[in-house]
Tab-separated table of C-alpha atoms in Angstrom:
chain	number	residue	atom	x	y	z
A	1	MET	CA	-7.938	1.866	27.192
A	2	ILE	CA	-7.486	-0.177	24.021
A	3	ASP	CA	-4.027	-1.594	23.262
A	4	GLU	CA	-2.703	0.640	20.455
A	5	ASP	CA	-0.481	-2.129	19.103
A	6	GLU	CA	-3.578	-4.166	18.237
A	7	ILE	CA	-5.480	-1.476	16.307
A	8	GLU	CA	-5.137	0.551	13.124
A	9	THR	CA	-7.201	3.402	11.701
A	10	TYR	CA	-8.105	3.415	8.009
A	11	LEU	CA	-9.516	6.324	6.014
A	12	SER	CA	-11.088	5.529	2.641
A	13	ILE	CA	-11.746	8.351	0.169
A	14	SER	CA	-13.358	8.486	-3.258
A	15	THR	CA	-15.432	11.055	-5.125
A	16	ASN	CA	-18.716	9.575	-3.872
A	17	LYS	CA	-17.906	7.894	-0.555
A	18	TYR	CA	-15.873	8.364	2.612
A	19	GLY	CA	-15.212	5.673	5.188
A	20	ILE	CA	-13.301	5.542	8.456
A	21	TYR	CA	-12.572	2.338	10.346
A	22	LEU	CA	-10.916	1.481	13.640
A	23	PHE	CA	-9.751	-2.062	13.059
A	24	ASP	CA	-8.830	-4.728	15.623
A	25	LYS	CA	-5.952	-6.597	13.944
A	26	LYS	CA	-5.975	-9.420	16.460
A	27	ASN	CA	-9.645	-10.324	16.149
A	28	PHE	CA	-10.176	-9.093	12.569
A	29	LYS	CA	-13.148	-6.878	13.337
A	30	ASN	CA	-14.118	-3.216	13.346
A	31	LEU	CA	-14.265	-1.482	16.694
A	32	TYR	CA	-15.648	1.574	14.936
A	33	SER	CA	-16.969	2.023	11.415
A	34	LYS	CA	-18.635	4.952	9.684
A	35	GLU	CA	-19.322	5.468	5.982
A	36	LEU	CA	-20.804	8.429	4.128
A	37	GLN	CA	-22.256	7.930	0.663
A	38	PHE	CA	-23.129	10.907	-1.565
A	39	ASN	CA	-23.622	11.851	-5.212
A	40	GLU	CA	-20.582	11.484	-7.458
A	41	GLU	CA	-18.407	14.596	-7.615
A	42	THR	CA	-15.662	15.514	-10.072
A	43	SER	CA	-13.019	15.746	-7.338
A	44	ILE	CA	-12.588	15.166	-3.626
A	45	ASN	CA	-14.571	17.745	-1.649
A	46	ILE	CA	-12.182	18.862	1.085
A	47	HIS	CA	-14.860	20.790	2.986
A	48	LYS	CA	-17.101	17.720	3.098
A	49	LEU	CA	-14.147	15.537	4.077
A	50	SER	CA	-13.175	17.898	6.908
A	51	LYS	CA	-16.707	17.745	8.306
A	52	PHE	CA	-16.724	13.950	8.031
A	53	LEU	CA	-13.482	13.800	10.034
A	54	ASP	CA	-14.843	16.290	12.582
A	55	ASP	CA	-17.827	14.023	13.113
A	56	ASN	CA	-15.767	10.862	13.645
A	57	ILE	CA	-12.196	11.503	14.848
A	58	PHE	CA	-13.239	12.574	18.345
A	59	LYS	CA	-15.534	9.548	18.695
A	60	ILE	CA	-12.685	7.178	17.838
A	61	GLU	CA	-10.242	8.950	20.156
A	62	LYS	CA	-12.783	8.753	22.968
A	63	LEU	CA	-13.215	5.039	22.308
A	64	ILE	CA	-9.479	4.252	22.400
A	65	GLY	CA	-8.727	6.709	25.216
A	66	ASN	CA	-5.972	8.367	23.227
A	67	PHE	CA	-5.282	10.559	20.197
A	68	ILE	CA	-5.056	9.121	16.689
A	69	LYS	CA	-1.492	9.797	15.556
A	70	ASN	CA	-1.262	7.719	12.367
A	71	ILE	CA	-3.724	6.727	9.688
A	72	PHE	CA	-3.701	4.557	6.567
A	73	LEU	CA	-5.194	6.320	3.548
A	74	VAL	CA	-7.014	4.293	0.902
A	75	ILE	CA	-7.939	6.346	-2.132
A	76	LYS	CA	-9.882	5.778	-5.338
A	77	ASP	CA	-9.050	8.194	-8.130
A	78	ASP	CA	-8.980	7.890	-11.918
A	79	ARG	CA	-5.622	9.709	-11.951
A	80	ILE	CA	-3.776	6.984	-10.044
A	81	LEU	CA	-0.830	5.844	-12.156
A	82	ASN	CA	-0.363	2.166	-13.049
A	83	LEU	CA	3.014	1.746	-14.717
A	84	ASP	CA	4.554	-1.538	-15.862
A	85	ILE	CA	8.350	-1.623	-16.047
A	86	GLY	CA	10.466	-4.499	-17.319
A	87	ILE	CA	14.169	-5.062	-16.838
A	88	LYS	CA	16.534	-7.722	-18.160
A	89	LYS	CA	19.962	-8.404	-16.687
A	90	LYS	CA	22.847	-10.582	-17.721
A	91	ASN	CA	24.113	-12.619	-14.807
A	92	TYR	CA	27.841	-13.187	-15.080
A	93	ASN	CA	28.069	-15.088	-11.795
A	94	GLN	CA	25.287	-17.493	-12.819
A	95	LYS	CA	24.009	-17.706	-9.229
A	96	ILE	CA	20.693	-15.941	-8.599
A	97	ASP	CA	19.854	-15.425	-4.959
A	98	GLN	CA	17.652	-13.142	-2.912
A	99	LYS	CA	20.220	-10.342	-2.576
A	100	TYR	CA	20.698	-10.241	-6.337
A	101	ILE	CA	16.938	-9.856	-6.907
A	102	GLU	CA	16.631	-7.223	-4.187
A	103	ALA	CA	19.409	-5.177	-5.804
A	104	ILE	CA	17.526	-5.158	-9.115
A	105	LEU	CA	14.250	-4.221	-7.425
A	106	THR	CA	15.964	-1.361	-5.602
A	107	GLU	CA	17.404	-0.185	-8.931
A	108	LEU	CA	13.919	-0.203	-10.462
A	109	LYS	CA	12.457	1.709	-7.533
A	110	ASP	CA	15.227	4.321	-7.686
A	111	HIS	CA	14.638	4.677	-11.428
A	112	PHE	CA	10.925	5.282	-10.834
A	113	VAL	CA	11.567	7.842	-8.080
A	114	GLU	CA	14.088	9.685	-10.268
A	115	ASN	CA	11.714	9.948	-13.235
A	116	TYR	CA	8.423	10.468	-11.389
A	117	ARG	CA	9.429	12.857	-8.636
A	118	GLU	CA	5.892	14.097	-7.921
A	119	GLN	CA	4.485	10.601	-7.470
A	120	LYS	CA	3.997	8.780	-4.173
A	121	ILE	CA	4.505	5.033	-4.542
A	122	MET	CA	1.573	3.114	-3.096
A	123	HIS	CA	2.307	-0.411	-4.325
A	124	ILE	CA	5.099	-2.282	-6.109
A	125	LEU	CA	3.957	-5.597	-7.577
A	126	ILE	CA	5.998	-8.296	-9.274
A	127	ASN	CA	4.068	-9.417	-12.344
A	128	ALA	CA	6.550	-12.025	-13.530
A	129	ILE	CA	10.102	-13.292	-13.062
A	130	TYR	CA	12.064	-15.075	-15.785
A	131	ILE	CA	15.331	-16.971	-15.460
A	132	ASN	CA	16.850	-18.005	-18.797
A	133	GLU	CA	13.492	-17.058	-20.364
A	134	LYS	CA	11.662	-19.549	-18.115
A	135	LYS	CA	8.790	-18.048	-16.143
A	136	PHE	CA	8.609	-18.610	-12.377
A	137	LEU	CA	5.563	-18.029	-10.190
A	138	SER	CA	7.654	-18.418	-7.049
A	139	PHE	CA	11.309	-18.121	-6.264
A	140	GLN	CA	13.698	-20.693	-4.841
A	141	ASN	CA	17.033	-19.502	-3.528
A	142	ASN	CA	20.313	-20.341	-5.249
A	143	LEU	CA	18.956	-20.816	-8.733
A	144	GLU	CA	21.381	-20.426	-11.605
A	145	GLY	CA	20.975	-18.708	-14.920
A	146	LYS	CA	22.714	-16.477	-17.414
A	147	SER	CA	19.875	-13.969	-17.574
A	148	LEU	CA	17.152	-12.628	-15.335
A	149	SER	CA	14.080	-10.604	-16.316
A	150	LEU	CA	11.587	-8.927	-14.009
A	151	GLU	CA	8.234	-7.399	-14.859
A	152	VAL	CA	7.130	-4.991	-12.146
A	153	LYS	CA	4.053	-2.775	-11.717
A	154	PHE	CA	4.234	0.550	-9.869
A	155	ILE	CA	0.975	2.008	-8.543
A	156	SER	CA	1.372	5.629	-7.484
A	157	ILE	CA	-0.479	8.869	-6.930
A	158	ASN	CA	0.504	12.454	-7.654
A	159	ASP	CA	1.431	14.631	-4.679
A	160	ASN	CA	-1.056	17.278	-5.788
A	161	ILE	CA	-3.989	14.895	-5.426
A	162	VAL	CA	-3.329	14.097	-1.768
A	163	TYR	CA	-1.871	17.459	-0.684
A	164	GLU	CA	-5.185	18.878	0.570
A	165	ILE	CA	-6.028	15.586	2.296
A	166	GLU	CA	-2.698	15.669	4.133
A	167	LYS	CA	-3.249	19.292	5.170
A	168	THR	CA	-6.754	18.480	6.421
A	169	LEU	CA	-5.460	15.595	8.549
A	170	GLU	CA	-2.691	17.814	9.924
A	171	LYS	CA	-5.410	19.911	11.581
A	172	PHE	CA	-6.147	16.840	13.677
A	173	GLN	CA	-2.398	16.214	14.150
A	174	ILE	CA	-2.718	12.969	12.217
A	175	LYS	CA	-0.060	11.700	9.816
A	176	ILE	CA	-0.631	9.432	6.831
A	177	VAL	CA	1.759	6.482	7.214
A	178	LYS	CA	0.685	4.481	4.159
A	179	TYR	CA	-1.146	5.169	0.902
A	180	ALA	CA	-3.119	2.402	-0.811
A	181	ASP	CA	-5.106	2.085	-4.030
A	182	GLN	CA	-8.722	1.087	-3.493
A	183	ASN	CA	-9.082	-0.480	-6.947
A	184	TYR	CA	-6.049	-2.705	-6.342
A	185	ILE	CA	-7.438	-3.834	-2.980
A	186	ASN	CA	-10.911	-4.561	-4.375
A	187	ASN	CA	-9.548	-6.430	-7.384
A	188	TYR	CA	-7.260	-8.575	-5.249
A	189	PHE	CA	-10.174	-9.708	-3.069
A	190	HIS	CA	-12.782	-9.842	-5.834
A	191	ASP	CA	-13.920	-13.347	-4.833
A	192	LYS	CA	-13.645	-12.895	-1.074
A	193	ASP	CA	-16.631	-12.156	1.173
A	194	ILE	CA	-14.848	-10.062	3.805
A	195	HIS	CA	-15.275	-6.514	5.040
A	196	PHE	CA	-13.346	-3.766	3.290
A	197	SER	CA	-11.395	-2.879	6.441
A	198	GLU	CA	-10.126	-6.455	6.697
A	199	MET	CA	-9.062	-6.284	3.055
A	200	ILE	CA	-7.028	-3.162	3.859
A	201	SER	CA	-5.437	-4.814	6.883
A	202	ARG	CA	-4.410	-7.896	4.926
A	203	ILE	CA	-2.941	-5.900	2.043
A	204	ILE	CA	-0.813	-3.617	4.224
A	205	SER	CA	0.313	-6.663	6.225
A	206	GLY	CA	1.697	-8.286	3.071
A	207	CYS	CA	-0.871	-10.938	2.139
A	208	ASN	CA	0.000	-10.581	-1.549
A	209	GLU	CA	3.205	-12.575	-1.972
A	210	ASN	CA	4.075	-10.616	-5.107
A	211	GLU	CA	3.921	-7.201	-3.474
A	212	ILE	CA	7.016	-5.391	-2.245
A	213	ILE	CA	6.384	-3.812	1.145
A	214	LEU	CA	8.218	-0.505	1.586
A	215	SER	CA	9.538	0.250	5.053
A	216	PRO	CA	11.656	3.066	6.534
A	217	LYS	CA	14.692	0.813	6.738
A	218	LEU	CA	15.849	-2.482	5.326
A	219	LEU	CA	14.746	-5.245	7.667
A	220	LYS	CA	15.427	-8.949	7.600
A	221	ASN	CA	13.631	-10.600	4.727
A	222	LYS	CA	10.892	-13.062	5.688
A	223	GLY	CA	11.251	-15.300	2.664
A	224	PHE	CA	11.130	-14.647	-1.045
A	225	PHE	CA	7.498	-14.940	-2.179
A	226	GLU	CA	6.744	-16.785	1.063
A	227	ARG	CA	5.437	-13.514	2.463
A	228	PHE	CA	6.847	-10.189	1.168
A	229	PHE	CA	9.934	-8.095	0.585
A	230	GLN	CA	10.984	-5.104	2.633
A	231	LEU	CA	13.044	-2.421	0.912
A	232	PHE	CA	14.114	1.136	1.498
A	233	SER	CA	11.242	3.619	1.186
C-alpha cells in the first residue's frame, strides 16, 4: 500500500482535454497518469467526463490500495474571473508588520466574498505593495510608514461552472479540496521544462511567494514572502 501522506490526485479539465494524475510528492513523479484529448467543445461534457473518471478512478484506487477521498481540480475556462483590487490605508501607528498586512488582506478577501457570493476563490496574488508610495518586491518586518497600498489579484470561478463536476465526483465519493486555474499555472511556469502535474504540486504547495494560500484555519505564518501566507478560507 502506498503512503497516502506522500501522494496527491489531480484532475485537470478543459473543453478539449481531461487529465488525471497520481503524484508522488516526495519523489516528484507520476505514479499514474492518463490524458484524453478530443475536439474542442463549447462547454465541459459531463457525460464524457464521467466515463473518463470511470475508466481511471478504479485503476488508481487499486494501485494505492485505498479509495480516493480528496482531489485537486485544475480547470481551464474562459469564464474564470481575474479581478484586480487595490486598497490604500493610512497608518497612524507608523509601524507596519506582518499582522497589520494580514488584517488588510483578510479585509480584502471578506470584501470579495461579500460582493461575489457565487464565486469560488482559486488564487489570491499580491501584485504589488507600496509603503509611502515606494514599491517593494519583498517585505521586511517592522517597516515604518504613514501609508500602505496593496494591489491584489483574485482568480475565481462561478459555482455554476463547477457544480456538475462536483456532483459527478460525488458519485465516486470524492471531494474537491482545492480549485486551481490552469492558465495561471501554465503562465507561472512558462519557461520551465517540467511535467504539468509537478507544476500543480508546486503551486498548491506555495512556490509562488506572492500567492496567499487559503487554509481552513489560521496557522502560524512561515515568513512574509519567504514562502506564503495562510489565512481563513
